[in-house]
mmCIF file of C-alpha atoms in Angstrom:
data_model
loop_
_atom_site.group_PDB
_atom_site.id
_atom_site.type_symbol
_atom_site.label_atom_id
_atom_site.label_comp_id
_atom_site.label_asym_id
_atom_site.label_seq_id
_atom_site.Cartn_x
_atom_site.Cartn_y
_atom_site.Cartn_z
ATOM 1 C CA MET A 24 -165.363 -36.927 80.933
ATOM 2 C CA HIS A 25 -162.896 -38.495 83.191
ATOM 3 C CA LYS A 26 -160.786 -36.501 85.331
ATOM 4 C CA ARG A 27 -157.530 -38.783 83.823
ATOM 5 C CA THR A 28 -158.967 -37.427 80.201
ATOM 6 C CA LEU A 29 -159.178 -33.734 81.411
ATOM 7 C CA LEU A 30 -155.702 -33.700 82.977
ATOM 8 C CA ALA A 31 -154.051 -35.642 80.032
ATOM 9 C CA GLY A 32 -155.792 -32.955 77.563
ATOM 10 C CA ALA A 33 -154.620 -29.787 79.993
ATOM 11 C CA ALA A 34 -151.273 -31.118 80.134
ATOM 12 C CA ALA A 35 -150.946 -31.342 76.206
ATOM 13 C CA LEU A 36 -152.237 -27.922 75.959
ATOM 14 C CA ALA A 37 -149.829 -26.493 78.077
ATOM 15 C CA ALA A 38 -147.191 -28.473 76.107
ATOM 16 C CA LEU A 39 -148.310 -27.208 73.066
ATOM 17 C CA THR A 40 -148.099 -23.826 74.199
ATOM 18 C CA ALA A 41 -144.987 -24.150 75.625
ATOM 19 C CA LEU A 42 -143.371 -24.748 72.116
ATOM 20 C CA PRO A 43 -141.628 -21.820 70.417
ATOM 21 C CA LEU A 44 -143.226 -20.262 68.044
ATOM 22 C CA PRO A 45 -141.377 -21.830 64.745
ATOM 23 C CA ALA A 46 -143.086 -25.158 66.058
ATOM 24 C CA LEU A 47 -146.383 -23.835 65.658
ATOM 25 C CA ALA A 48 -145.930 -21.496 62.753
ATOM 26 C CA GLN A 49 -143.513 -19.991 60.391
ATOM 27 C CA ASP A 50 -141.530 -17.563 62.412
ATOM 28 C CA LYS A 51 -142.046 -13.980 61.668
ATOM 29 C CA PRO A 52 -139.005 -11.586 63.007
ATOM 30 C CA PRO A 53 -139.884 -8.191 63.848
ATOM 31 C CA LEU A 54 -138.096 -5.653 61.608
ATOM 32 C CA LYS A 55 -136.908 -1.964 62.484
ATOM 33 C CA ILE A 56 -136.271 0.758 59.525
ATOM 34 C CA VAL A 57 -133.995 3.220 60.403
ATOM 35 C CA VAL A 58 -134.291 6.665 58.626
ATOM 36 C CA GLY A 59 -131.619 9.307 58.850
ATOM 37 C CA PHE A 60 -133.783 12.262 58.471
ATOM 38 C CA PRO A 61 -136.746 13.952 60.324
ATOM 39 C CA PRO A 62 -140.456 12.803 59.365
ATOM 40 C CA GLY A 63 -141.942 14.041 56.551
ATOM 41 C CA GLY A 64 -139.312 13.696 54.429
ATOM 42 C CA SER A 65 -138.774 12.017 51.215
ATOM 43 C CA ALA A 66 -136.760 9.187 52.900
ATOM 44 C CA ASP A 67 -139.270 8.793 55.516
ATOM 45 C CA LEU A 68 -141.950 8.907 53.294
ATOM 46 C CA LEU A 69 -140.786 6.070 51.457
ATOM 47 C CA ALA A 70 -139.655 4.017 54.443
ATOM 48 C CA ARG A 71 -143.431 4.113 55.719
ATOM 49 C CA LEU A 72 -144.944 3.216 52.724
ATOM 50 C CA LEU A 73 -142.540 0.319 52.486
ATOM 51 C CA ALA A 74 -143.330 -0.421 55.984
ATOM 52 C CA GLU A 75 -147.001 -0.924 55.090
ATOM 53 C CA GLY A 76 -146.173 -3.158 52.058
ATOM 54 C CA LEU A 77 -144.004 -5.650 54.226
ATOM 55 C CA LYS A 78 -146.384 -5.815 57.521
ATOM 56 C CA ASN A 79 -147.573 -9.449 56.506
ATOM 57 C CA ASP A 80 -143.940 -10.610 55.902
ATOM 58 C CA PHE A 81 -142.915 -9.481 59.448
ATOM 59 C CA ALA A 82 -143.997 -9.903 63.101
ATOM 60 C CA SER A 83 -143.917 -5.973 63.200
ATOM 61 C CA VAL A 84 -142.486 -3.348 61.312
ATOM 62 C CA ILE A 85 -141.604 0.111 62.642
ATOM 63 C CA VAL A 86 -139.784 3.176 61.353
ATOM 64 C CA GLU A 87 -137.291 4.913 63.723
ATOM 65 C CA ASN A 88 -135.944 8.409 62.868
ATOM 66 C CA LYS A 89 -132.455 9.282 63.572
ATOM 67 C CA PRO A 90 -131.808 12.699 61.832
ATOM 68 C CA GLY A 91 -128.617 14.295 61.667
ATOM 69 C CA ALA A 92 -125.452 14.734 59.614
ATOM 70 C CA GLY A 93 -126.933 14.004 56.380
ATOM 71 C CA GLY A 94 -127.908 10.632 57.311
ATOM 72 C CA ARG A 95 -124.481 9.623 59.218
ATOM 73 C CA ILE A 96 -126.033 9.479 62.669
ATOM 74 C CA ALA A 97 -128.473 6.536 61.578
ATOM 75 C CA LEU A 98 -125.757 4.825 59.623
ATOM 76 C CA GLY A 99 -123.517 4.684 62.737
ATOM 77 C CA HIS A 100 -126.573 3.313 64.493
ATOM 78 C CA VAL A 101 -127.311 0.682 61.957
ATOM 79 C CA LYS A 102 -123.420 -0.314 61.908
ATOM 80 C CA ARG A 103 -123.326 -0.760 65.469
ATOM 81 C CA ALA A 104 -126.650 -2.836 65.422
ATOM 82 C CA ALA A 105 -126.658 -6.765 66.042
ATOM 83 C CA PRO A 106 -126.612 -8.374 62.490
ATOM 84 C CA ASP A 107 -129.727 -10.569 63.058
ATOM 85 C CA GLY A 108 -131.660 -9.116 60.519
ATOM 86 C CA HIS A 109 -133.750 -7.065 62.721
ATOM 87 C CA THR A 110 -132.556 -3.625 61.910
ATOM 88 C CA VAL A 111 -132.115 -2.111 58.427
ATOM 89 C CA ILE A 112 -131.677 1.396 56.956
ATOM 90 C CA VAL A 113 -133.509 3.045 54.182
ATOM 91 C CA LEU A 114 -131.440 5.690 52.753
ATOM 92 C CA PRO A 115 -130.626 7.845 49.540
ATOM 93 C CA SER A 116 -127.387 6.900 47.788
ATOM 94 C CA GLY A 117 -125.659 10.150 48.945
ATOM 95 C CA PRO A 118 -124.187 8.716 52.060
ATOM 96 C CA MET A 119 -122.798 5.468 50.095
ATOM 97 C CA VAL A 120 -121.420 7.054 47.049
ATOM 98 C CA LEU A 121 -120.810 10.671 47.912
ATOM 99 C CA PHE A 122 -119.725 10.934 51.348
ATOM 100 C CA PRO A 123 -116.618 8.696 50.830
ATOM 101 C CA HIS A 124 -115.206 11.413 48.437
ATOM 102 C CA VAL A 125 -116.751 14.425 50.360
ATOM 103 C CA TYR A 126 -115.640 13.775 53.925
ATOM 104 C CA LYS A 127 -111.620 13.781 55.239
ATOM 105 C CA LYS A 128 -112.948 11.331 57.698
ATOM 106 C CA LEU A 129 -116.027 9.099 58.154
ATOM 107 C CA ASP A 130 -116.906 6.733 61.245
ATOM 108 C CA TYR A 131 -118.070 3.955 58.473
ATOM 109 C CA ASP A 132 -116.837 2.347 55.288
ATOM 110 C CA ALA A 133 -119.772 2.501 52.930
ATOM 111 C CA VAL A 134 -118.595 -1.099 51.407
ATOM 112 C CA THR A 135 -117.390 -3.046 54.213
ATOM 113 C CA ASP A 136 -119.749 -1.830 57.015
ATOM 114 C CA PHE A 137 -122.996 -2.685 55.817
ATOM 115 C CA THR A 138 -124.785 -5.356 53.745
ATOM 116 C CA PRO A 139 -126.442 -4.742 50.439
ATOM 117 C CA ILE A 140 -130.188 -5.631 50.567
ATOM 118 C CA SER A 141 -132.381 -4.072 47.779
ATOM 119 C CA LEU A 142 -132.388 -1.175 45.476
ATOM 120 C CA LEU A 143 -135.957 0.377 46.023
ATOM 121 C CA ALA A 144 -136.179 3.154 43.786
ATOM 122 C CA HIS A 145 -134.775 5.878 41.591
ATOM 123 C CA PHE A 146 -135.586 9.570 41.748
ATOM 124 C CA GLN A 147 -134.802 12.831 40.486
ATOM 125 C CA PHE A 148 -134.486 16.464 42.149
ATOM 126 C CA SER A 149 -136.033 19.645 41.706
ATOM 127 C CA VAL A 150 -134.959 23.367 42.104
ATOM 128 C CA VAL A 151 -137.635 25.395 44.078
ATOM 129 C CA ALA A 152 -137.877 28.684 44.440
ATOM 130 C CA GLY A 153 -139.530 30.606 47.579
ATOM 131 C CA PRO A 154 -142.241 33.030 47.916
ATOM 132 C CA ALA A 155 -139.810 35.631 48.612
ATOM 133 C CA SER A 156 -137.579 35.293 45.747
ATOM 134 C CA GLY A 157 -140.273 36.513 43.061
ATOM 135 C CA VAL A 158 -138.757 34.045 40.943
ATOM 136 C CA LYS A 159 -140.789 32.072 37.951
ATOM 137 C CA SER A 160 -138.335 30.211 35.990
ATOM 138 C CA VAL A 161 -134.650 29.130 35.680
ATOM 139 C CA ALA A 162 -134.022 32.171 33.599
ATOM 140 C CA ASP A 163 -135.181 34.600 36.139
ATOM 141 C CA MET A 164 -133.102 32.557 38.928
ATOM 142 C CA LEU A 165 -129.898 32.853 36.824
ATOM 143 C CA VAL A 166 -130.482 36.559 36.109
ATOM 144 C CA LYS A 167 -130.656 37.509 39.748
ATOM 145 C CA ALA A 168 -127.914 35.063 40.755
ATOM 146 C CA LYS A 169 -125.439 36.564 38.222
ATOM 147 C CA ALA A 170 -126.185 40.251 39.048
ATOM 148 C CA ALA A 171 -125.585 39.507 42.816
ATOM 149 C CA PRO A 172 -122.658 36.724 42.795
ATOM 150 C CA GLY A 173 -123.032 34.732 46.157
ATOM 151 C CA LYS A 174 -126.176 36.675 47.494
ATOM 152 C CA SER A 175 -128.500 33.992 46.066
ATOM 153 C CA THR A 176 -129.183 31.340 48.624
ATOM 154 C CA TYR A 177 -130.128 27.730 48.528
ATOM 155 C CA GLY A 178 -131.167 25.000 51.337
ATOM 156 C CA THR A 179 -130.471 21.549 51.297
ATOM 157 C CA PRO A 180 -131.320 18.361 53.822
ATOM 158 C CA GLY A 181 -127.314 18.624 54.926
ATOM 159 C CA SER A 182 -123.870 19.294 53.991
ATOM 160 C CA GLY A 183 -122.391 16.581 51.574
ATOM 161 C CA THR A 184 -125.967 15.337 50.551
ATOM 162 C CA LEU A 185 -127.078 14.627 46.724
ATOM 163 C CA PRO A 186 -128.884 17.878 46.719
ATOM 164 C CA HIS A 187 -125.776 19.850 48.197
ATOM 165 C CA PHE A 188 -123.935 18.742 44.967
ATOM 166 C CA MET A 189 -126.988 19.223 42.765
ATOM 167 C CA GLY A 190 -126.652 22.718 43.901
ATOM 168 C CA VAL A 191 -122.968 23.005 43.331
ATOM 169 C CA MET A 192 -123.321 21.106 39.915
ATOM 170 C CA PHE A 193 -126.264 23.222 38.808
ATOM 171 C CA GLY A 194 -124.226 26.501 39.665
ATOM 172 C CA GLN A 195 -121.021 25.111 37.639
ATOM 173 C CA LYS A 196 -123.270 24.184 34.612
ATOM 174 C CA ALA A 197 -125.417 27.434 34.753
ATOM 175 C CA GLY A 198 -122.237 29.533 35.638
ATOM 176 C CA ALA A 199 -123.982 31.119 38.733
ATOM 177 C CA GLU A 200 -122.485 31.608 42.057
ATOM 178 C CA LEU A 201 -124.895 30.380 44.674
ATOM 179 C CA THR A 202 -124.464 29.936 48.487
ATOM 180 C CA HIS A 203 -125.268 26.921 50.292
ATOM 181 C CA VAL A 204 -127.419 26.687 53.580
ATOM 182 C CA PRO A 205 -127.422 23.279 54.943
ATOM 183 C CA PHE A 206 -130.371 22.342 57.176
ATOM 184 C CA GLN A 207 -131.075 19.015 59.188
ATOM 185 C CA GLY A 208 -133.504 17.214 56.659
ATOM 186 C CA GLY A 209 -135.700 18.529 54.038
ATOM 187 C CA GLY A 210 -138.672 19.414 56.327
ATOM 188 C CA PRO A 211 -136.718 22.395 58.136
ATOM 189 C CA ALA A 212 -135.455 23.352 54.965
ATOM 190 C CA ASN A 213 -139.011 23.894 53.628
ATOM 191 C CA THR A 214 -139.634 25.727 56.642
ATOM 192 C CA ALA A 215 -136.807 28.325 56.063
ATOM 193 C CA LEU A 216 -137.878 28.282 52.306
ATOM 194 C CA LEU A 217 -141.261 29.519 53.329
ATOM 195 C CA GLY A 218 -139.884 31.735 55.777
ATOM 196 C CA GLY A 219 -137.829 33.471 53.054
ATOM 197 C CA HIS A 220 -134.778 32.837 55.118
ATOM 198 C CA ILE A 221 -133.405 31.153 51.890
ATOM 199 C CA ASP A 222 -134.376 31.742 48.176
ATOM 200 C CA TYR A 223 -134.409 28.632 46.786
ATOM 201 C CA LYS A 224 -134.077 24.605 47.469
ATOM 202 C CA PHE A 225 -132.421 21.543 46.283
ATOM 203 C CA ASP A 226 -134.360 18.725 46.691
ATOM 204 C CA VAL A 227 -136.188 15.375 45.901
ATOM 205 C CA VAL A 228 -139.267 16.491 43.980
ATOM 206 C CA THR A 229 -141.388 14.686 46.670
ATOM 207 C CA GLU A 230 -140.475 17.091 49.408
ATOM 208 C CA THR A 231 -141.896 20.173 47.724
ATOM 209 C CA ALA A 232 -144.524 18.706 45.142
ATOM 210 C CA GLU A 233 -147.622 19.472 47.690
ATOM 211 C CA LEU A 234 -146.445 22.916 48.498
ATOM 212 C CA HIS A 235 -145.797 23.552 44.827
ATOM 213 C CA ARG A 236 -149.459 22.451 43.872
ATOM 214 C CA ALA A 237 -150.820 24.535 46.718
ATOM 215 C CA GLY A 238 -148.970 27.699 45.544
ATOM 216 C CA LYS A 239 -146.973 28.217 48.350
ATOM 217 C CA VAL A 240 -143.346 27.429 46.519
ATOM 218 C CA ARG A 241 -142.674 27.223 42.935
ATOM 219 C CA ILE A 242 -140.696 24.287 41.399
ATOM 220 C CA ILE A 243 -138.958 25.983 38.620
ATOM 221 C CA GLY A 244 -137.180 22.755 37.217
ATOM 222 C CA VAL A 245 -135.956 19.155 37.639
ATOM 223 C CA THR A 246 -132.900 17.314 37.072
ATOM 224 C CA GLY A 247 -134.197 14.121 35.444
ATOM 225 C CA PRO A 248 -133.816 13.357 31.710
ATOM 226 C CA GLN A 249 -138.013 13.708 31.551
ATOM 227 C CA ARG A 250 -140.143 15.581 33.290
ATOM 228 C CA ASP A 251 -141.330 14.460 36.800
ATOM 229 C CA PRO A 252 -145.069 12.760 36.719
ATOM 230 C CA GLN A 253 -145.770 14.766 40.208
ATOM 231 C CA VAL A 254 -145.276 18.086 38.332
ATOM 232 C CA PRO A 255 -145.476 17.541 34.646
ATOM 233 C CA GLU A 256 -146.083 21.067 33.985
ATOM 234 C CA VAL A 257 -142.424 21.761 35.346
ATOM 235 C CA PRO A 258 -139.684 21.476 32.651
ATOM 236 C CA THR A 259 -136.361 19.991 32.774
ATOM 237 C CA LEU A 260 -133.141 21.775 33.276
ATOM 238 C CA LYS A 261 -132.183 20.573 30.082
ATOM 239 C CA GLU A 262 -135.281 22.288 28.304
ATOM 240 C CA GLN A 263 -134.488 25.235 29.909
ATOM 241 C CA GLY A 264 -130.925 25.330 28.621
ATOM 242 C CA VAL A 265 -129.102 24.134 31.474
ATOM 243 C CA ASP A 266 -127.023 20.990 30.598
ATOM 244 C CA MET A 267 -127.437 18.991 33.567
ATOM 245 C CA VAL A 268 -129.138 15.694 34.099
ATOM 246 C CA ALA A 269 -128.790 14.003 37.448
ATOM 247 C CA THR A 270 -130.609 11.135 38.996
ATOM 248 C CA ALA A 271 -130.118 8.978 42.418
ATOM 249 C CA TRP A 272 -131.595 6.057 44.481
ATOM 250 C CA PHE A 273 -133.021 4.744 47.570
ATOM 251 C CA ALA A 274 -131.894 1.438 48.804
ATOM 252 C CA MET A 275 -131.889 -0.663 52.006
ATOM 253 C CA TYR A 276 -128.969 -1.818 53.761
ATOM 254 C CA GLY A 277 -128.145 -3.862 56.904
ATOM 255 C CA PRO A 278 -125.186 -4.045 59.295
ATOM 256 C CA ALA A 279 -121.959 -6.081 57.927
ATOM 257 C CA GLY A 280 -121.850 -9.630 58.820
ATOM 258 C CA LEU A 281 -125.768 -10.393 58.119
ATOM 259 C CA LYS A 282 -126.153 -14.028 57.147
ATOM 260 C CA PRO A 283 -126.856 -14.618 53.489
ATOM 261 C CA GLU A 284 -130.115 -16.452 54.162
ATOM 262 C CA VAL A 285 -131.340 -13.597 56.488
ATOM 263 C CA ARG A 286 -130.118 -10.850 53.764
ATOM 264 C CA ASP A 287 -132.204 -12.968 51.063
ATOM 265 C CA MET A 288 -135.561 -13.420 53.341
ATOM 266 C CA ILE A 289 -135.750 -9.672 53.561
ATOM 267 C CA SER A 290 -134.505 -8.771 50.123
ATOM 268 C CA SER A 291 -137.300 -11.246 48.782
ATOM 269 C CA ALA A 292 -139.800 -9.776 51.091
ATOM 270 C CA VAL A 293 -138.811 -6.052 49.989
ATOM 271 C CA ALA A 294 -139.061 -6.847 46.076
ATOM 272 C CA LYS A 295 -142.433 -8.640 46.504
ATOM 273 C CA ALA A 296 -143.841 -5.369 48.154
ATOM 274 C CA VAL A 297 -142.289 -3.107 45.879
ATOM 275 C CA ARG A 298 -143.743 -5.114 42.876
ATOM 276 C CA ASN A 299 -147.106 -5.227 44.315
ATOM 277 C CA PRO A 300 -149.362 -3.160 42.090
ATOM 278 C CA ALA A 301 -150.974 -1.090 44.805
ATOM 279 C CA LEU A 302 -147.678 0.020 46.550
ATOM 280 C CA ARG A 303 -145.995 0.660 43.202
ATOM 281 C CA ASN A 304 -148.335 2.798 42.223
ATOM 282 C CA ARG A 305 -148.025 5.099 45.147
ATOM 283 C CA LEU A 306 -144.799 5.072 44.715
ATOM 284 C CA ILE A 307 -144.797 6.180 41.261
ATOM 285 C CA GLU A 308 -147.392 8.912 42.194
ATOM 286 C CA GLN A 309 -144.590 10.475 44.712
ATOM 287 C CA GLY A 310 -142.125 10.469 41.780
ATOM 288 C CA TYR A 311 -140.263 7.244 42.507
ATOM 289 C CA GLU A 312 -139.332 4.836 40.000
ATOM 290 C CA PRO A 313 -139.701 1.460 41.891
ATOM 291 C CA VAL A 314 -137.019 -1.384 41.558
ATOM 292 C CA GLY A 315 -136.970 -3.911 44.102
ATOM 293 C CA SER A 316 -133.671 -5.568 43.433
ATOM 294 C CA THR A 317 -131.498 -8.484 44.628
ATOM 295 C CA PRO A 318 -128.473 -7.593 47.039
ATOM 296 C CA ALA A 319 -125.952 -8.118 43.909
ATOM 297 C CA GLU A 320 -127.803 -5.713 41.736
ATOM 298 C CA LEU A 321 -127.555 -3.051 44.537
ATOM 299 C CA ALA A 322 -123.988 -3.786 45.194
ATOM 300 C CA THR A 323 -122.923 -3.457 41.636
ATOM 301 C CA ALA A 324 -124.894 0.167 41.538
ATOM 302 C CA GLN A 325 -123.146 1.481 44.476
ATOM 303 C CA ALA A 326 -119.809 0.427 43.031
ATOM 304 C CA THR A 327 -120.475 1.940 39.598
ATOM 305 C CA ASP A 328 -122.049 5.273 41.312
ATOM 306 C CA LEU A 329 -119.117 5.399 43.848
ATOM 307 C CA GLN A 330 -116.715 5.432 40.978
ATOM 308 C CA ARG A 331 -118.938 7.809 38.851
ATOM 309 C CA TRP A 332 -119.247 10.579 41.462
ATOM 310 C CA GLU A 333 -115.183 10.686 42.308
ATOM 311 C CA GLY A 334 -114.331 12.943 39.552
ATOM 312 C CA PRO A 335 -117.108 15.524 39.914
ATOM 313 C CA ILE A 336 -116.806 15.850 43.425
ATOM 314 C CA LYS A 337 -113.007 16.337 43.030
ATOM 315 C CA ALA A 338 -113.701 18.764 40.525
ATOM 316 C CA THR A 339 -116.030 21.051 42.735
ATOM 317 C CA GLY A 340 -113.098 21.065 45.128
ATOM 318 C CA VAL A 341 -115.519 20.618 47.794
ATOM 319 C CA GLN A 342 -114.402 18.625 50.962
ATOM 320 C CA LEU A 343 -115.875 18.756 54.554
ATOM 321 C CA ASP A 344 -114.462 17.647 57.849
#
């Protein structure tokens, strides 16, 4: 091969490798999914399952835990992130529909500071009795609670979270006075429950299903309209005479100012991942009802629940600093 041909070929190769990635193939951006709770909890589990389902649509997908303040620390981080589509948050509905009614001051606006991307899944909650409680049913729990008002304690992932208000609502519906003990996530609450430091726990079913099956704790009731497939032997609260049905959702948001085309690209990738049979079945096994919505559908769900929770929260009289 002539020297001139070799030089020309080398120059062409150099020019080709110097081209930006989109000129060679479709650009795949990196994606960071922020979770406001510690590793091992329901939000973390959902985010990691979703990250696995999104890995072919992005250059990389990582999950970053920023626990604390019931998810508010993570929300503040995402609020300040550049609106370039590289940073999103996966969170339960509480911070977006409860916190605006609960906290006197929030360092974010749930409607204007974030871009709705996708409603991921619906889920229900559980009432869990620790080994030290000796309780085997909701009836047992209520007998003990009513015999010593305020002495029965229940843990949650944090003050102002959905499980916190599930406990408040349960107490009101059942006519029992319970004392709330907040933790920084479901994992620490589980540790306290196992150690006998709290009597009960209100949380997503996923958080304690394995411990229940291992006989280390006992899920005594679920809050949905029907039994949870993870623990089908556990009756609903309605079945046990407590007139309470409550569910919630997980969703993905980005910072405000996300361009519509970037928002829609991420939303489409999420919907595709959630509807994939393999991921969908894993989500169902974990007690989630998969959705994978459009941004508009998430915005509507948020607006509806923001209005729905205002009255019940005000009725509890609970307000936090």
